N, CA, C and O of each residue as an XYZ file, in Angstrom:
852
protein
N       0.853     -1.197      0.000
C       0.000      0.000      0.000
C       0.889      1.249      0.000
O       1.771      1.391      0.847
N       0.608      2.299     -1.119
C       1.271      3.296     -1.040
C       1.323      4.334      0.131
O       0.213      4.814      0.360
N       2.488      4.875      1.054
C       2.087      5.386      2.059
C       1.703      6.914      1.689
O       0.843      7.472      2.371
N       2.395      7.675      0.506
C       2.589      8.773      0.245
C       1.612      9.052     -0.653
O       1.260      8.052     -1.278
N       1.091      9.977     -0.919
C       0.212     10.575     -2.217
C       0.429     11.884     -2.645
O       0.723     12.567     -1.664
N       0.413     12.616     -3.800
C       0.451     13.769     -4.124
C      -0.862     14.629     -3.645
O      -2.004     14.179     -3.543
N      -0.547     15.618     -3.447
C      -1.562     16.024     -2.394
C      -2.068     17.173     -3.777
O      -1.329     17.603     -4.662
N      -3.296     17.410     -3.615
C      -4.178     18.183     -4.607
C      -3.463     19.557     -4.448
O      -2.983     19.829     -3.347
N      -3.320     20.820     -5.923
C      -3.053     21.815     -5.152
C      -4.459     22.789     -4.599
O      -5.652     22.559     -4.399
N      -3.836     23.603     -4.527
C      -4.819     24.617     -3.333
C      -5.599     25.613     -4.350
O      -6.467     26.361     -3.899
N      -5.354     25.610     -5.394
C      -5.663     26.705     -6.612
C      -5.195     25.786     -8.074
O      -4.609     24.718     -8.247
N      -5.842     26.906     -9.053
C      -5.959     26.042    -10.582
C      -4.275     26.301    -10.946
O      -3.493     26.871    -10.185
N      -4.009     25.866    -11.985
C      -2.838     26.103    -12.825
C      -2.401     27.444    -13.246
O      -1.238     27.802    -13.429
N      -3.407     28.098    -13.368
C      -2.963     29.614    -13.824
C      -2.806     30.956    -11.985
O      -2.158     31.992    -11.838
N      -3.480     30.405    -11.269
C      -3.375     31.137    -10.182
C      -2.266     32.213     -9.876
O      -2.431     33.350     -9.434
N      -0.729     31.375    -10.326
C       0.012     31.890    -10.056
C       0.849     33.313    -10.813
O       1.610     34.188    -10.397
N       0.167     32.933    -12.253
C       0.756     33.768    -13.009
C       0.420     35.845    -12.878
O      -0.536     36.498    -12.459
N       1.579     36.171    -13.395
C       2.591     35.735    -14.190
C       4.016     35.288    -13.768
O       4.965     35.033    -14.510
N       3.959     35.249    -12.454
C       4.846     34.826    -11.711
C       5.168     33.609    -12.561
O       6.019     33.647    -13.450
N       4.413     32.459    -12.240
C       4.677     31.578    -12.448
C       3.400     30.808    -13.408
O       2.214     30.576    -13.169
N       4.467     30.501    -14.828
C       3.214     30.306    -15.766
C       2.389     28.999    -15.616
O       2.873     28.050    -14.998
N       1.270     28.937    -16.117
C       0.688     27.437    -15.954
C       1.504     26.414    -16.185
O       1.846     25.755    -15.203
N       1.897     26.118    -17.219
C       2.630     24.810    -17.889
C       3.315     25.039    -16.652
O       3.017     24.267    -15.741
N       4.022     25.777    -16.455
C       5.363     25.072    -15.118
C       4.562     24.535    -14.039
O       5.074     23.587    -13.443
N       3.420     24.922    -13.653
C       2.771     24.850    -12.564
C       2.006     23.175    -12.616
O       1.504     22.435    -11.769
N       2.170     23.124    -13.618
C       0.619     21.801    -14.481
C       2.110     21.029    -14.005
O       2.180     20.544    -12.876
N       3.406     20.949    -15.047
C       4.408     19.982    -15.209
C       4.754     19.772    -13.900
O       4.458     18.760    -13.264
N       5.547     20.969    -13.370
C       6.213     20.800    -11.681
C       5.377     19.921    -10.875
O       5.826     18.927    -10.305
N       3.886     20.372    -10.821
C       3.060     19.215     -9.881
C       2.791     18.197    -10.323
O       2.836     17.344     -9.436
N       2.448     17.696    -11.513
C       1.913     16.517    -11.791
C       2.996     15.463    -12.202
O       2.866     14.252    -12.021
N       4.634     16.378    -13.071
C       5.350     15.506    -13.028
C       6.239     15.274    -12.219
O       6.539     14.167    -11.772
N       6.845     16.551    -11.911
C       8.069     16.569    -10.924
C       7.383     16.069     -9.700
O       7.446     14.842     -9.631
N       7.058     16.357     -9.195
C       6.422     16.164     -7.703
C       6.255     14.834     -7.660
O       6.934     14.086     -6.956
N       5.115     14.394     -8.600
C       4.793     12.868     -8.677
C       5.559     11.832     -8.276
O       5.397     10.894     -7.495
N       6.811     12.371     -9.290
C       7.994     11.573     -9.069
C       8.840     11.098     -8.193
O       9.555     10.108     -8.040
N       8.455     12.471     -7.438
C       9.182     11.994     -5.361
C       8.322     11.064     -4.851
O       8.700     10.051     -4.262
N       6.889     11.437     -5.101
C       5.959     10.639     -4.338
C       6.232      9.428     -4.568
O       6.508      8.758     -3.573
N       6.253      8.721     -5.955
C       6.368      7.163     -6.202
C       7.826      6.990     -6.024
O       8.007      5.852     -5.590
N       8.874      7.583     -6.161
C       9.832      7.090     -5.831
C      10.423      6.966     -4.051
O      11.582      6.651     -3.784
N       9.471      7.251     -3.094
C       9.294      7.445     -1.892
C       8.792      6.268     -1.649
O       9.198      5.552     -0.734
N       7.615      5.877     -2.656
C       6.692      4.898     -2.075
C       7.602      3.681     -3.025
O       7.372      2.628     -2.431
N       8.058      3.529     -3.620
C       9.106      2.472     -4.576
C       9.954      2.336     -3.488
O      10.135      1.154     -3.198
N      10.595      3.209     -2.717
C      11.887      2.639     -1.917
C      11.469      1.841     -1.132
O      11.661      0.626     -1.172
N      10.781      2.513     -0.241
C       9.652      1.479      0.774
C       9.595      0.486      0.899
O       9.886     -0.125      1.927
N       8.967     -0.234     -0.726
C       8.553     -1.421     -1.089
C      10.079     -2.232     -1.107
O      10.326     -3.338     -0.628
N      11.121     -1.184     -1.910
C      12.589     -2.262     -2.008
C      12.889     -2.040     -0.765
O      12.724     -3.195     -0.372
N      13.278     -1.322      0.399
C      13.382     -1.851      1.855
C      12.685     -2.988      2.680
O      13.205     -3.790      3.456
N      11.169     -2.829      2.253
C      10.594     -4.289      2.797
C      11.028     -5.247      2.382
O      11.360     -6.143      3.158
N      11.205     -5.409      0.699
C      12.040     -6.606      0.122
C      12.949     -6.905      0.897
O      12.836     -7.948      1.541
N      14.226     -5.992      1.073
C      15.432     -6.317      1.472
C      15.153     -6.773      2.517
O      15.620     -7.912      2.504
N      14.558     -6.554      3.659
C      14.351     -6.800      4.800
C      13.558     -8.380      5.072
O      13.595     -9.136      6.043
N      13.058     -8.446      4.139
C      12.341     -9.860      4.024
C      12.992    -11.073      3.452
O      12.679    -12.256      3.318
N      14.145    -10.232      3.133
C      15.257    -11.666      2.176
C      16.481    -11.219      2.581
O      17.496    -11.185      1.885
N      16.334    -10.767      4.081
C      17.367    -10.369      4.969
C      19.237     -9.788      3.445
O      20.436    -10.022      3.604
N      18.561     -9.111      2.334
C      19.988     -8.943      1.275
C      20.173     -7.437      1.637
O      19.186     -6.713      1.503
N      21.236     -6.946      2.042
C      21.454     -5.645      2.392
C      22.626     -4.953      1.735
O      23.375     -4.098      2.208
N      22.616     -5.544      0.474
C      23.840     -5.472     -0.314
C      23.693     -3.881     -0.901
O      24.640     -3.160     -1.214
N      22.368     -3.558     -0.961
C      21.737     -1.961     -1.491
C      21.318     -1.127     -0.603
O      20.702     -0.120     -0.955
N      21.652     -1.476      1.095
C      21.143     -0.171      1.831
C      21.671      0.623      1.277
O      21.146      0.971      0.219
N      22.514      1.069      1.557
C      23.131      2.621      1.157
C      22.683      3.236      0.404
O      22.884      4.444      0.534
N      21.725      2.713     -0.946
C      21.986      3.544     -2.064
C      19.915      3.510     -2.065
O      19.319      4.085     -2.976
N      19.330      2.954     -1.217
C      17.976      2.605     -0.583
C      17.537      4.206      0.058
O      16.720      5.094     -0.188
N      18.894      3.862      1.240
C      18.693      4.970      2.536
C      18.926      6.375      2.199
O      18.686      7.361      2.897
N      19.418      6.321      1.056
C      19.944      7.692      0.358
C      18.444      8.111     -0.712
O      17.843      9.179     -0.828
N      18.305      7.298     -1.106
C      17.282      7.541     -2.363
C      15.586      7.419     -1.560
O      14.506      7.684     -2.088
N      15.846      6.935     -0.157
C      14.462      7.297      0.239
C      14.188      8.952      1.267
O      13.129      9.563      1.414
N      15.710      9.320      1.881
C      15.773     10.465      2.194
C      15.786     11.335      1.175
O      15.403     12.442      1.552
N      16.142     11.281     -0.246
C      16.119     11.838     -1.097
C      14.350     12.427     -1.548
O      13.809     13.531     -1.498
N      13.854     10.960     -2.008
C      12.496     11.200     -2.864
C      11.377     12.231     -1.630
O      10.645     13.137     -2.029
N      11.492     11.823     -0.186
C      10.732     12.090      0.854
C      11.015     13.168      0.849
O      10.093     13.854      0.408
N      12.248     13.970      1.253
C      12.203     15.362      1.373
C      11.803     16.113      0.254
O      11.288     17.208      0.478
N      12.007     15.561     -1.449
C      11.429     16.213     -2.357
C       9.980     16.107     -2.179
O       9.368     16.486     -3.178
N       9.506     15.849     -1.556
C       7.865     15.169     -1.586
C       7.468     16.122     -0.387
O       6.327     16.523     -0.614
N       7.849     16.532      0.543
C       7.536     17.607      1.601
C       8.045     18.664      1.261
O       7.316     19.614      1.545
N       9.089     18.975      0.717
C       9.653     20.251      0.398
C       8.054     20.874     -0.999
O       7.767     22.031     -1.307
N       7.609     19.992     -1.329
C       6.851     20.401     -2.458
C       5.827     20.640     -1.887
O       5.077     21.515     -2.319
N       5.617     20.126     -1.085
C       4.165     20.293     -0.349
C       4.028     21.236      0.005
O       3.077     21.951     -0.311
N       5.196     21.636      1.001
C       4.950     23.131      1.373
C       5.269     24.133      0.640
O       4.815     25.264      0.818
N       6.139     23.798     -0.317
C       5.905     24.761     -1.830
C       4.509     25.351     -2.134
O       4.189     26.536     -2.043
N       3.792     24.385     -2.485
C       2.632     24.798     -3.029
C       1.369     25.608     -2.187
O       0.477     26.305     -2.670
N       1.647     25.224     -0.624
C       0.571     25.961     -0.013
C       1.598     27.446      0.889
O       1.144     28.265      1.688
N       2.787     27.347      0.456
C       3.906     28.658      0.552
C       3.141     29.681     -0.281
O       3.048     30.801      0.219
N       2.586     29.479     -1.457
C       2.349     30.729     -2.436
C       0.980     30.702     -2.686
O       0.384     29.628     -2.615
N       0.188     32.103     -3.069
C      -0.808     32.416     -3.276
C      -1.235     33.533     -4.388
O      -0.969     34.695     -4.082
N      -1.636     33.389     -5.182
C      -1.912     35.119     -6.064
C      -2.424     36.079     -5.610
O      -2.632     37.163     -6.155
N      -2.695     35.689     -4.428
C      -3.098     37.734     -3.666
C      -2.017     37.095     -2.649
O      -2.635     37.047     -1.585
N      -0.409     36.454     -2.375
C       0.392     37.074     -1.921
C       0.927     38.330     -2.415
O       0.507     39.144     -3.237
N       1.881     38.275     -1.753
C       3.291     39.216     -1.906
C       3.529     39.885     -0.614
O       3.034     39.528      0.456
N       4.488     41.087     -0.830
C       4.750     41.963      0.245
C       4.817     41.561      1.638
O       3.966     40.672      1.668
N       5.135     41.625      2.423
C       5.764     41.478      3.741
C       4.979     41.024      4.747
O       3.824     41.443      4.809
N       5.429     40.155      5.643
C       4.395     40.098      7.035
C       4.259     41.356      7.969
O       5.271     41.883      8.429
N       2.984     41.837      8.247
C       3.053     42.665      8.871
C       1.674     42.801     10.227
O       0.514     42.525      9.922
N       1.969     43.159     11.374
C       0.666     42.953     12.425
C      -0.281     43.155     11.792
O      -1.139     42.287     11.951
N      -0.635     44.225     10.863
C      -2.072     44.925     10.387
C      -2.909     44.116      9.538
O      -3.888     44.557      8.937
N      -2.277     42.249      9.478
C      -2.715     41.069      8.806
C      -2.675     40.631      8.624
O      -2.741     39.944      7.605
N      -2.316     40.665     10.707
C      -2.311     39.303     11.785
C      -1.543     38.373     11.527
O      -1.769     37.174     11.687
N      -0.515     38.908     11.079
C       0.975     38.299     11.556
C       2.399     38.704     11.999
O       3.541     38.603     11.550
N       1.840     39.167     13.004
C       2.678     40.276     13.983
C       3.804     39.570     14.465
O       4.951     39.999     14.593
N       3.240     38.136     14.789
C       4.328     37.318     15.637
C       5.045     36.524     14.535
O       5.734     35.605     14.978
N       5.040     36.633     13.527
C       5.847     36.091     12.253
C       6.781     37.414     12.266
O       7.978     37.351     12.549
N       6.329     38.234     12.038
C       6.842     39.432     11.594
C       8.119     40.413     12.324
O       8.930     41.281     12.001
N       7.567     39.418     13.838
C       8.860     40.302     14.832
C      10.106     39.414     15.234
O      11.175     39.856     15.656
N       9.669     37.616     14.960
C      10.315     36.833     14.526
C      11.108     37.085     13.652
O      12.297     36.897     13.908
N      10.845     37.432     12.749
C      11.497     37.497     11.094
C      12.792     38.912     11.793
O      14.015     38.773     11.760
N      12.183     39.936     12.258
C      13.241     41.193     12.437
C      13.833     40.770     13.829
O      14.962     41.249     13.938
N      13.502     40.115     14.817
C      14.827     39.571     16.287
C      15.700     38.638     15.028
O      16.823     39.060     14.751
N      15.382     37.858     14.560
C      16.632     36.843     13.926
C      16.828     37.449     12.686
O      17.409     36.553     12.073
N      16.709     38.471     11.854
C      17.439     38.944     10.775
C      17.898     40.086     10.873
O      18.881     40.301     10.165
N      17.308     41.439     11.906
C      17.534     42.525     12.125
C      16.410     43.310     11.169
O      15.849     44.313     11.608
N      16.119     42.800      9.852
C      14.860     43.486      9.514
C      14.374     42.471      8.554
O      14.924     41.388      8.357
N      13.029     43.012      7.825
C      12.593     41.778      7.058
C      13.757     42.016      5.432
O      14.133     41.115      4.682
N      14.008     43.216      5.346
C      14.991     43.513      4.202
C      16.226     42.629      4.547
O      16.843     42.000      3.688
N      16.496     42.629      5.695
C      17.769     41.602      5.491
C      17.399     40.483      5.304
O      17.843     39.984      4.270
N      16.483     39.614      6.140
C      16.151     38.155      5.776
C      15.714     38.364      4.171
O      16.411     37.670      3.429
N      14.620     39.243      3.416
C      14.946     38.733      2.183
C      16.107     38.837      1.215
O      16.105     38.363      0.079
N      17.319     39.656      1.908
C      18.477     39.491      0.705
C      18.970     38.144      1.194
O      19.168     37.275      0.345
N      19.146     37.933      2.224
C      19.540     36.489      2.433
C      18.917     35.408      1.683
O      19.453     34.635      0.889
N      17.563     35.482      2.099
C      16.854     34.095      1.737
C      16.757     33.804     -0.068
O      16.416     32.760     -0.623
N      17.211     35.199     -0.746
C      17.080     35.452     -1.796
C      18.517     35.199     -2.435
O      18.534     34.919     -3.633
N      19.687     35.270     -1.766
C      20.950     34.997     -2.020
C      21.265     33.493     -1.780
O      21.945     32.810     -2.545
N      20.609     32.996     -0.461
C      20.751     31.762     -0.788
C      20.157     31.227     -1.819
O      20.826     30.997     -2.826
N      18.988     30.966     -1.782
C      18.556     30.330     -3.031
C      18.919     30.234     -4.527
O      18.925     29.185     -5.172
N      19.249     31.580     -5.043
C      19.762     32.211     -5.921
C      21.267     31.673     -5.988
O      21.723     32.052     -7.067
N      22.094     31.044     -5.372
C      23.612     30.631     -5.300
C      23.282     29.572     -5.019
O      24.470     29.261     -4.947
N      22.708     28.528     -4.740
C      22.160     27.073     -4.490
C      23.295     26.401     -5.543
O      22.874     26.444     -6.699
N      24.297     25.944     -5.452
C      25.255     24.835     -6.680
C      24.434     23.680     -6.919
O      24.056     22.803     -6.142
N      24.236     23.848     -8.126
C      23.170     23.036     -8.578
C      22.117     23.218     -8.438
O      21.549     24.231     -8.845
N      21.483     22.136     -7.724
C      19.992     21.935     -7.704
C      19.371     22.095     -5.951
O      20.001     21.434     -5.126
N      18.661     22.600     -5.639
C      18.385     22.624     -4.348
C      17.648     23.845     -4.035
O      17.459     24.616     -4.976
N      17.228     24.140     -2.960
C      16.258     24.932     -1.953
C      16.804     26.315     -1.283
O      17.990     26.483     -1.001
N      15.924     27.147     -1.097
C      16.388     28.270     -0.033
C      15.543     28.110      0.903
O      14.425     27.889      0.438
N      15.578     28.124      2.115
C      14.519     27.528      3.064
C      14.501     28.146      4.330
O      15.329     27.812      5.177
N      13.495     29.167      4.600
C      13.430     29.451      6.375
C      12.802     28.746      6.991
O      11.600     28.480      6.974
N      13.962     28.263      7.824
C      13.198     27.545      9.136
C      13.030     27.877     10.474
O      13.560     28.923     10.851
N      12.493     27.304     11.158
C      12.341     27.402     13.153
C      13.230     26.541     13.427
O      12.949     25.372     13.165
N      14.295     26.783     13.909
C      15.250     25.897     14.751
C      14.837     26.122     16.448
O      14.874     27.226     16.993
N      14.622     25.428     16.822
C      13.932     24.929     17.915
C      14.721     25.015     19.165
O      14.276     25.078     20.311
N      16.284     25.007     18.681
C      17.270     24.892     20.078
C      17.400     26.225     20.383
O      17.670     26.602     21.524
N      17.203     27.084     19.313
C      17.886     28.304     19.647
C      16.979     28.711     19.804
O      17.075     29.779     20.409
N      15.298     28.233     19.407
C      14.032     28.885     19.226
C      13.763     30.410     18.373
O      12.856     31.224     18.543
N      15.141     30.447     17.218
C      14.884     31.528     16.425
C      14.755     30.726     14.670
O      14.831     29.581     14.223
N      14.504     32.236     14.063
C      14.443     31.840     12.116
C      15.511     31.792     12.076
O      16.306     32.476     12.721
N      15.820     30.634     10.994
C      17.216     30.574     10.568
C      17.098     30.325      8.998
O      16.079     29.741      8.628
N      18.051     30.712      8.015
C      17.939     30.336      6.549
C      19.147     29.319      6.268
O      20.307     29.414      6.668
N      18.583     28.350      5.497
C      19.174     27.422      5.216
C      19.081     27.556      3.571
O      18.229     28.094      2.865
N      20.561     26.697      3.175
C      20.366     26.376      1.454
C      20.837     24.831      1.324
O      21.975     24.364      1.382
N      19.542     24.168      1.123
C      19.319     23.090      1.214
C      20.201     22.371     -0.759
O      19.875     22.794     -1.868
N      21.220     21.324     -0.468
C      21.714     20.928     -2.094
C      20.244     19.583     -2.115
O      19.683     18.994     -1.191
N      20.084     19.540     -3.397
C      18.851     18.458     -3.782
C      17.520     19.303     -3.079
O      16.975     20.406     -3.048
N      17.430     17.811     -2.508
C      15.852     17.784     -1.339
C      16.570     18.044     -0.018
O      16.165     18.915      0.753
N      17.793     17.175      0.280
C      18.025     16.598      1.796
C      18.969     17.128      2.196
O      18.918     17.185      3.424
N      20.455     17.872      1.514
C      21.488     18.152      2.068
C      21.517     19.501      2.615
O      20.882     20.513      2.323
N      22.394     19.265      3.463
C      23.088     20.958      4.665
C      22.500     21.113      5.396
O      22.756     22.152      6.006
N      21.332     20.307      5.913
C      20.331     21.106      6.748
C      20.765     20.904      7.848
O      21.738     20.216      8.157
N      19.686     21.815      8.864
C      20.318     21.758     10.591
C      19.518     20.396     10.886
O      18.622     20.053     10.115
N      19.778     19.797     11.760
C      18.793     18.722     12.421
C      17.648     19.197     13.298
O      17.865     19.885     14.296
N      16.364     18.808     12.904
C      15.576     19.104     14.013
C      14.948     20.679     13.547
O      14.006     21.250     14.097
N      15.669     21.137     12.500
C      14.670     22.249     12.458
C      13.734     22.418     11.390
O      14.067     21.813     10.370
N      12.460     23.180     11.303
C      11.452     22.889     10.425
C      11.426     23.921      9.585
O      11.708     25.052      9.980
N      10.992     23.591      7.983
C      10.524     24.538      7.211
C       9.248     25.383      6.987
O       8.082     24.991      6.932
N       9.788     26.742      6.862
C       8.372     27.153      7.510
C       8.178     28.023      5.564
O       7.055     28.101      5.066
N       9.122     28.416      4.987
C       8.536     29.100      3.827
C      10.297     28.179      2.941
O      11.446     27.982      3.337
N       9.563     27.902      1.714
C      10.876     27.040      0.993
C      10.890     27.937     -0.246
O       9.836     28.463     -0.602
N      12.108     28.155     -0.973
C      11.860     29.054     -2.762
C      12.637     27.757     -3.472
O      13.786     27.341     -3.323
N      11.471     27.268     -4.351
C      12.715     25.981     -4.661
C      13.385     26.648     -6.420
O      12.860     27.242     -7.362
N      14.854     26.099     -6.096
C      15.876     26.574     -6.820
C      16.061     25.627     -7.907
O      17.054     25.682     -8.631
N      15.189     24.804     -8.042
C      15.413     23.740     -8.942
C      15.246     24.155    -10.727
O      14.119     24.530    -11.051
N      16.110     24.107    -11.629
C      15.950     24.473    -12.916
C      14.156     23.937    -13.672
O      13.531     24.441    -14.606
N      13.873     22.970    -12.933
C      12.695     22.769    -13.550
C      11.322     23.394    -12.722
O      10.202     22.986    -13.032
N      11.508     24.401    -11.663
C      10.749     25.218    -11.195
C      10.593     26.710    -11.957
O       9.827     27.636    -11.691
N      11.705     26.575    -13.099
C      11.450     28.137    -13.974
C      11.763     27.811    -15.106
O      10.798     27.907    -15.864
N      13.090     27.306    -15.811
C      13.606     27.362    -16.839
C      12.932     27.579    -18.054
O      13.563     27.976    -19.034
N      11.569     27.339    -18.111
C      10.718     27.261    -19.430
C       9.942     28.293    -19.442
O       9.052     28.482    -20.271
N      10.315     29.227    -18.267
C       9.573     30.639    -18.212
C      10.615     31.857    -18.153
O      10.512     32.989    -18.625
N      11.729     31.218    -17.367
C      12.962     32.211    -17.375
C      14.176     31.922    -17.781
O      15.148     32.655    -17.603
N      14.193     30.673    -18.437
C      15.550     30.127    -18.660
C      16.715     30.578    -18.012
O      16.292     31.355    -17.156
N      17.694     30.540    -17.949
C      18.819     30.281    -17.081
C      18.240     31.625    -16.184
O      18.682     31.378    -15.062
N      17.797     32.383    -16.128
C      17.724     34.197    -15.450
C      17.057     33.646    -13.837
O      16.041     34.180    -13.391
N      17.726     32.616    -13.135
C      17.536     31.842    -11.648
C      17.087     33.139    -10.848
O      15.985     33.153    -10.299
N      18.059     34.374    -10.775
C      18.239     35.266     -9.651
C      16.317     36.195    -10.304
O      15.637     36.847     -9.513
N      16.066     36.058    -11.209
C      15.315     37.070    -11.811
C      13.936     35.876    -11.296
O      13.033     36.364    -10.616
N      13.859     34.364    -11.658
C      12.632     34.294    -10.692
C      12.897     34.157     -9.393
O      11.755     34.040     -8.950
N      13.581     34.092     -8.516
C      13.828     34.334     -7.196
C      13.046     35.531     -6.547
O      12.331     35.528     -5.545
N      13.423     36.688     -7.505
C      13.049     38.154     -7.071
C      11.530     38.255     -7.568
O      10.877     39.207     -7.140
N      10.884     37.294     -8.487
C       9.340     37.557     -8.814
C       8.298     36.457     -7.164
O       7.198     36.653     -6.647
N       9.317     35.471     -6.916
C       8.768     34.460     -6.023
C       8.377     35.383     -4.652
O       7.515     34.960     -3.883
N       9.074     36.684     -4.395
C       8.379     37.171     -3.366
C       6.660     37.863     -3.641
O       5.764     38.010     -2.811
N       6.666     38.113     -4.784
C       5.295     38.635     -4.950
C       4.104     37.637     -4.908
O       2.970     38.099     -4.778
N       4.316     36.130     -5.023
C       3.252     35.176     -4.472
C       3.433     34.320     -3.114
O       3.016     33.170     -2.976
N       4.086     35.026     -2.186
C       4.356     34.663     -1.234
C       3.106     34.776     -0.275
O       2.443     35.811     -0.353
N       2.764     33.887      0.543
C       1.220     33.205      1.475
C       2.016     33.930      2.542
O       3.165     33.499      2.642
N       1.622     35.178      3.577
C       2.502     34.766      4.517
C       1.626     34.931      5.816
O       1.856     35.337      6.955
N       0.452     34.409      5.111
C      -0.767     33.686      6.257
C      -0.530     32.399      6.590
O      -0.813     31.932      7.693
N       0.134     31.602      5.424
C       0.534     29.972      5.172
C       1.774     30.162      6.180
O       1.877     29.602      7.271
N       2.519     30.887      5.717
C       4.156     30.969      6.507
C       3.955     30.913      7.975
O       4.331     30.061      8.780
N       3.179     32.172      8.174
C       3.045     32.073      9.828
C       2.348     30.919     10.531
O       2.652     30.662     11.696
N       1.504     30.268      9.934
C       0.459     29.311     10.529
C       1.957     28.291     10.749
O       2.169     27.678     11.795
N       2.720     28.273      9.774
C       3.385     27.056      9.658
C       4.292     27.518     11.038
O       4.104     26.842     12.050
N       5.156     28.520     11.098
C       6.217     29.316     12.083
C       5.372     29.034     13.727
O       6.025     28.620     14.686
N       4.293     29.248     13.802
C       3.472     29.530     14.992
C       3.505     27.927     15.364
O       3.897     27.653     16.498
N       3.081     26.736     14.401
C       3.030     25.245     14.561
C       4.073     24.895     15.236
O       4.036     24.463     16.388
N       5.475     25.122     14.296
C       6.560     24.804     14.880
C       7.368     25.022     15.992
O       8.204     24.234     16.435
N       6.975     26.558     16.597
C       7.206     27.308     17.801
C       6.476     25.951     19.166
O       6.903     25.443     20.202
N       5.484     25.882     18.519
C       4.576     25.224     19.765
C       4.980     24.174     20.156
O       4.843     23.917     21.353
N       5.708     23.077     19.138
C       5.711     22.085     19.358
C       7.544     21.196     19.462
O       8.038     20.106     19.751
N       8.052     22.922     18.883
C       9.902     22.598     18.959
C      10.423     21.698     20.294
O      11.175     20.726     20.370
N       9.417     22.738     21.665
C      10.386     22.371     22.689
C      10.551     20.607     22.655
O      11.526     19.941     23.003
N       9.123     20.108     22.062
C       9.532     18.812     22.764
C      10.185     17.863     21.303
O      10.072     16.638     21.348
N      10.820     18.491     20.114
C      11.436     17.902     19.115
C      12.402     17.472     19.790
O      12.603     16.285     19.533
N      13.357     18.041     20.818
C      14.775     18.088     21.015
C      14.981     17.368     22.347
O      14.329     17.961     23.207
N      15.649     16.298     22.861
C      15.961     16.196     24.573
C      16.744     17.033     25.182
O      16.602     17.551     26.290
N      17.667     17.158     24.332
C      18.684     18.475     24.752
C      18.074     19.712     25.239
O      17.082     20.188     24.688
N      18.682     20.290     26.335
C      18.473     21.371     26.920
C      18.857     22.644     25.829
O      18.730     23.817     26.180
């Protein structure tokens, strides 16, 4: 039984534009995405194998390719309910996300700095991979991460609360190589009703991610 499924999006194919044109929106979800999902739910099945014919001659390349497909498969998820066509522009109290918003300026100093950051990481990503703010839980502040693929660099234990994925097949057929140029359009469909709900989740529930003091 498959454990994973592609999850419906939240809006039609064109929602996003012109940010982001349909076809990318139609392809990215139905193919790219897809593809984590069954290859998430494919590893699965070859781990139960292995495990049932006790042959462990392919963990490694199992344990790699199921941390792989899984984080592409959540990183997308929250991709898609990250953005909205009446986003954009900044978190701010006046709509009720005050406590995102003062978050965002104690750990960046203002929201202008977290977005040159979050916008530099992503935008410099080698290769293929993510720009990603998260809640790190030990320190209990935002932190930006630049995630390589789905799975690499990250902190342990901390959660994604808004992701810009850097992947060539998230623009190329709308901006071709010009990476830094959709980076800078991705803030104008930014949810950051979605962001905070997600930031506020993770706040609540960090302390008990960690045993460590």
């Amino acid at each position: 039984m498959a454990l994973y499924t592609l999850p419906e999006l939240p809006y039609d194919y064109a929602a996003l534009a012109p940010v982001i044109s349909p076809e990318i929106v139609e392809l990215h979800h139905e193919k790219h995405h897809a593809a984590y999902v069954k290859g998430a739910n494919d590893t699965l099945e070859q781990l139960a194998q292995a495990r049932e014919e006790e042959a462990w001659s392919s963990i490694n390349g199992l344990e790699k390719n199921l941390a792989f497909h899984l984080s592409g498969h959540i990183l997308h998820s929250i991709y898609w309910r990250n953005m909205s066509g009446d986003g954009g522009g900044e978190p701010l109290e006046k709509d009720g996300v005050g406590e995102l918003a003062d978050a965002v300026a104690e750990s960046f100093g203002s929201f202008a700095a977290f977005k040159a950051q979050l916008s530099k990481a992503a935008a410099t990503t080698q290769g293929s991979g993510w720009g990603v703010l998260a809640y790190e839980p030990l320190s209990g502040r935002l932190i930006v991460e630049q995630v390589y693929d789905h799975q690499g660099n990250v902190g342990q234990g901390s959660t994604p609360v808004l992701v810009f994925d850097a992947w060539e097949h998230a623009f190329y057929l709308q901006y071709r190589n010009q990476k830094v140029d959709f980076i800078e359009a991705m803030w104008q469909v930014v949810d950051w009703q979605d962001v905070a709900r997600r930031y506020a989740a993770a706040k609540e529930r960090g302390d008990s991610l960690l045993l460590a003091p």
